[in-house]
Coordinates of C-alpha atoms and ligand atoms in Angstrom, one line a residue:
M23 CA 83.6 -165.1 83.0
A24 CA 85.9 -162.6 81.5
K25 CA 87.2 -163.4 78.0
L26 CA 90.2 -162.8 75.8
Y27 CA 89.1 -161.2 72.5
F28 CA 91.1 -160.8 69.3
Y29 CA 90.0 -158.2 66.8
Y30 CA 92.1 -158.7 63.7
S31 CA 92.3 -156.9 60.5
S32 CA 94.5 -155.8 57.6
M33 CA 96.2 -152.4 57.7
N34 CA 94.2 -149.2 57.7
A35 CA 90.9 -150.9 58.6
G36 CA 90.2 -148.7 61.6
K37 CA 91.3 -151.0 64.4
S38 CA 92.7 -148.1 66.5
T39 CA 89.4 -146.2 66.0
T40 CA 87.5 -149.3 67.1
L41 CA 89.7 -149.7 70.2
L42 CA 89.3 -146.1 71.2
Q43 CA 85.6 -146.2 70.8
S44 CA 85.4 -149.3 73.0
D45 CA 87.6 -147.5 75.6
F46 CA 85.3 -144.5 75.5
N47 CA 82.2 -146.7 76.1
Y48 CA 83.8 -148.1 79.3
R49 CA 85.0 -144.7 80.6
E50 CA 81.6 -143.0 79.8
R51 CA 80.1 -145.4 82.4
G52 CA 82.8 -144.5 85.0
M53 CA 84.7 -147.7 84.5
E54 CA 88.5 -147.9 84.6
T55 CA 90.5 -149.2 81.7
M56 CA 94.2 -149.8 80.9
L57 CA 95.5 -149.2 77.4
W58 CA 98.6 -150.7 75.8
T59 CA 100.5 -150.3 72.6
A60 CA 103.8 -151.7 71.2
A61 CA 107.0 -149.8 72.2
L62 CA 108.4 -150.4 68.7
D63 CA 105.6 -148.4 67.1
D64 CA 106.9 -144.9 67.5
R65 CA 104.9 -143.4 64.7
Y66 CA 103.0 -141.1 67.1
G67 CA 105.6 -140.6 69.9
Q68 CA 105.9 -142.7 73.0
G69 CA 102.8 -144.3 74.5
R70 CA 100.0 -143.0 72.4
I71 CA 97.3 -144.7 70.4
V72 CA 96.2 -142.5 67.5
S73 CA 93.5 -143.3 65.0
R74 CA 93.5 -142.0 61.5
I75 CA 90.2 -140.0 62.1
G76 CA 91.8 -138.0 64.9
L77 CA 91.0 -139.8 68.1
E78 CA 93.9 -140.5 70.4
A79 CA 94.7 -141.6 74.0
Q80 CA 97.7 -142.2 76.2
A81 CA 98.8 -145.9 76.5
H82 CA 101.3 -148.0 78.4
L83 CA 104.0 -149.5 76.2
F84 CA 104.9 -153.2 76.0
D85 CA 108.0 -154.7 74.5
G86 CA 109.1 -158.4 74.4
A87 CA 110.3 -158.2 78.1
T88 CA 107.1 -156.8 79.6
D89 CA 105.3 -159.1 82.1
M90 CA 101.8 -158.2 81.1
F91 CA 100.2 -160.2 83.9
A92 CA 102.3 -158.5 86.6
A93 CA 101.9 -155.0 85.1
I94 CA 98.1 -155.3 84.9
A95 CA 97.7 -157.0 88.3
A96 CA 99.7 -154.1 89.9
Q97 CA 97.4 -151.5 88.2
H98 CA 94.3 -153.5 89.1
D99 CA 95.4 -153.5 92.8
A100 CA 95.7 -149.7 92.8
T101 CA 92.5 -149.1 90.8
P102 CA 90.2 -151.9 89.9
L103 CA 90.1 -152.3 86.1
S104 CA 87.0 -153.1 84.1
C105 CA 88.8 -153.7 80.8
V106 CA 92.3 -153.9 79.3
L107 CA 92.7 -152.9 75.6
V108 CA 95.9 -153.8 73.6
D109 CA 96.7 -152.2 70.3
E110 CA 99.3 -153.5 67.9
A111 CA 98.7 -156.9 69.5
Q112 CA 100.5 -158.6 66.6
F113 CA 103.8 -157.7 68.4
L114 CA 102.9 -159.5 71.6
T115 CA 105.0 -162.6 72.3
E116 CA 103.3 -166.0 72.7
A117 CA 104.2 -165.9 76.4
Q118 CA 102.5 -162.5 76.7
V119 CA 99.3 -163.8 75.1
W120 CA 99.2 -166.6 77.7
Q121 CA 99.7 -163.9 80.4
L122 CA 96.7 -162.0 79.0
G123 CA 94.7 -165.1 79.1
G124 CA 95.7 -165.5 82.7
V125 CA 94.5 -162.0 83.4
A126 CA 91.0 -162.8 82.0
D127 CA 90.9 -166.2 83.8
R128 CA 92.4 -165.3 87.2
L129 CA 91.7 -161.6 87.6
G130 CA 88.4 -161.6 85.8
I131 CA 89.2 -158.6 83.5
P132 CA 88.1 -158.7 79.9
I133 CA 91.1 -158.3 77.5
L134 CA 90.4 -156.7 74.1
C135 CA 93.4 -157.2 71.6
Y136 CA 93.6 -155.5 68.3
G137 CA 96.1 -156.4 65.7
I138 CA 97.2 -157.1 62.1
R139 CA 96.7 -160.8 61.2
T140 CA 99.6 -161.2 58.6
D141 CA 102.7 -159.4 57.5
F142 CA 103.7 -158.1 54.0
Q143 CA 104.5 -161.6 53.0
G144 CA 101.3 -163.2 54.1
Q145 CA 102.9 -164.7 57.2
L146 CA 101.2 -164.7 60.6
F147 CA 102.7 -162.3 63.2
P148 CA 103.7 -164.2 66.4
G149 CA 101.2 -162.3 68.5
S150 CA 98.4 -162.9 66.0
A151 CA 99.2 -166.6 65.7
A152 CA 99.0 -167.0 69.5
L153 CA 95.8 -164.9 69.7
L154 CA 94.2 -166.9 66.9
G155 CA 95.0 -170.0 68.9
L156 CA 94.1 -168.9 72.4
A157 CA 91.5 -166.1 72.3
D158 CA 87.9 -167.0 73.4
T159 CA 86.4 -164.8 70.7
L160 CA 87.8 -163.9 67.2
S161 CA 86.3 -161.0 65.3
E162 CA 87.4 -159.5 62.0
I163 CA 87.4 -155.8 61.4
K164 CA 86.8 -155.6 57.7
T165 CA 88.0 -153.2 55.0
I166 CA 87.9 -153.4 51.2
C167 CA 90.4 -153.8 48.4
E168 CA 90.4 -151.3 45.5
C169 CA 88.3 -153.9 43.6
G170 CA 85.6 -154.0 46.3
R171 CA 86.5 -157.5 47.7
K172 CA 87.4 -157.8 51.3
A173 CA 91.0 -156.8 51.9
T174 CA 92.8 -159.5 53.9
M175 CA 96.5 -158.9 52.8
N176 CA 99.0 -156.1 53.5
L177 CA 101.2 -155.1 50.6
R178 CA 104.3 -153.1 51.6
V179 CA 105.2 -150.5 49.0
D180 CA 108.1 -148.2 48.4
G181 CA 107.9 -144.4 47.7
Q182 CA 106.8 -145.1 44.1
G183 CA 104.1 -147.5 45.2
R184 CA 105.9 -150.6 44.0
A185 CA 105.6 -153.8 45.9
I186 CA 108.4 -154.7 48.4
R187 CA 108.9 -158.5 48.6
Q188 CA 111.8 -158.8 51.1
G189 CA 112.6 -157.2 54.4
D190 CA 112.1 -157.4 58.1
Q191 CA 108.7 -158.4 59.4
T192 CA 108.5 -155.5 61.9
E193 CA 109.8 -152.7 59.8
I194 CA 107.3 -149.9 60.6
G195 CA 106.6 -147.0 58.4
G196 CA 103.7 -144.8 58.1
N197 CA 100.3 -146.1 57.0
D198 CA 101.3 -145.0 53.4
R199 CA 103.9 -147.8 53.3
Y200 CA 101.1 -150.4 53.2
V201 CA 98.1 -151.1 51.0
A202 CA 95.4 -153.4 52.1
L203 CA 94.4 -155.7 49.2
C204 CA 92.4 -158.9 48.6
R205 CA 94.5 -162.0 48.1
R206 CA 94.1 -162.1 44.3
H207 CA 95.4 -158.5 43.9
F208 CA 98.1 -159.0 46.5
V209 CA 99.4 -162.0 44.6
E210 CA 99.3 -160.1 41.3
Q211 CA 101.4 -157.3 42.8
M212 CA 103.9 -159.6 44.5
Q213 CA 104.5 -161.5 41.2
R214 CA 104.7 -158.4 39.0
Ligands
ZN437 ZN1 91.2 -156.9 45.0

């Protein structure tokens, strides 16, 4: 039975790299895949997934209005898919996560979602909350804080590296706008 997977991490842990490696493994065996990323993430231009180590691939774009089930089913009709991979999955709506579960259950296609667990205030993103609740398999992609502990939090910083405490959840800057920290050092920075 096909599963819905959620690979979650803090910022800059290499999730896009992991996604592109998984995609490569399918394609190397002659299997068709479908890649998605969030329309609001225009860091790299429209419809591309780019990893910090230089890998990149074209991707379909989703926004809040995209019917993920319909779009994937249409593609699957044209060319049978072996896997669907979704980057920036924290920006999915809850309804879209249910749709992706439906793709796994009714179309039999594995869905691999990759996303940031929490925002710069330690709050779950909507897509991540839904995936933590609904995914069959949860897997953490780990990276480390400057102290060597596992980094689970994402500090948003300004141009001088100072913590930003208020703002929109989905304000997207470059990777240099965020520092992945352990909880202890995140709290210390936020209270400074
Ligand atoms: Zn630390």
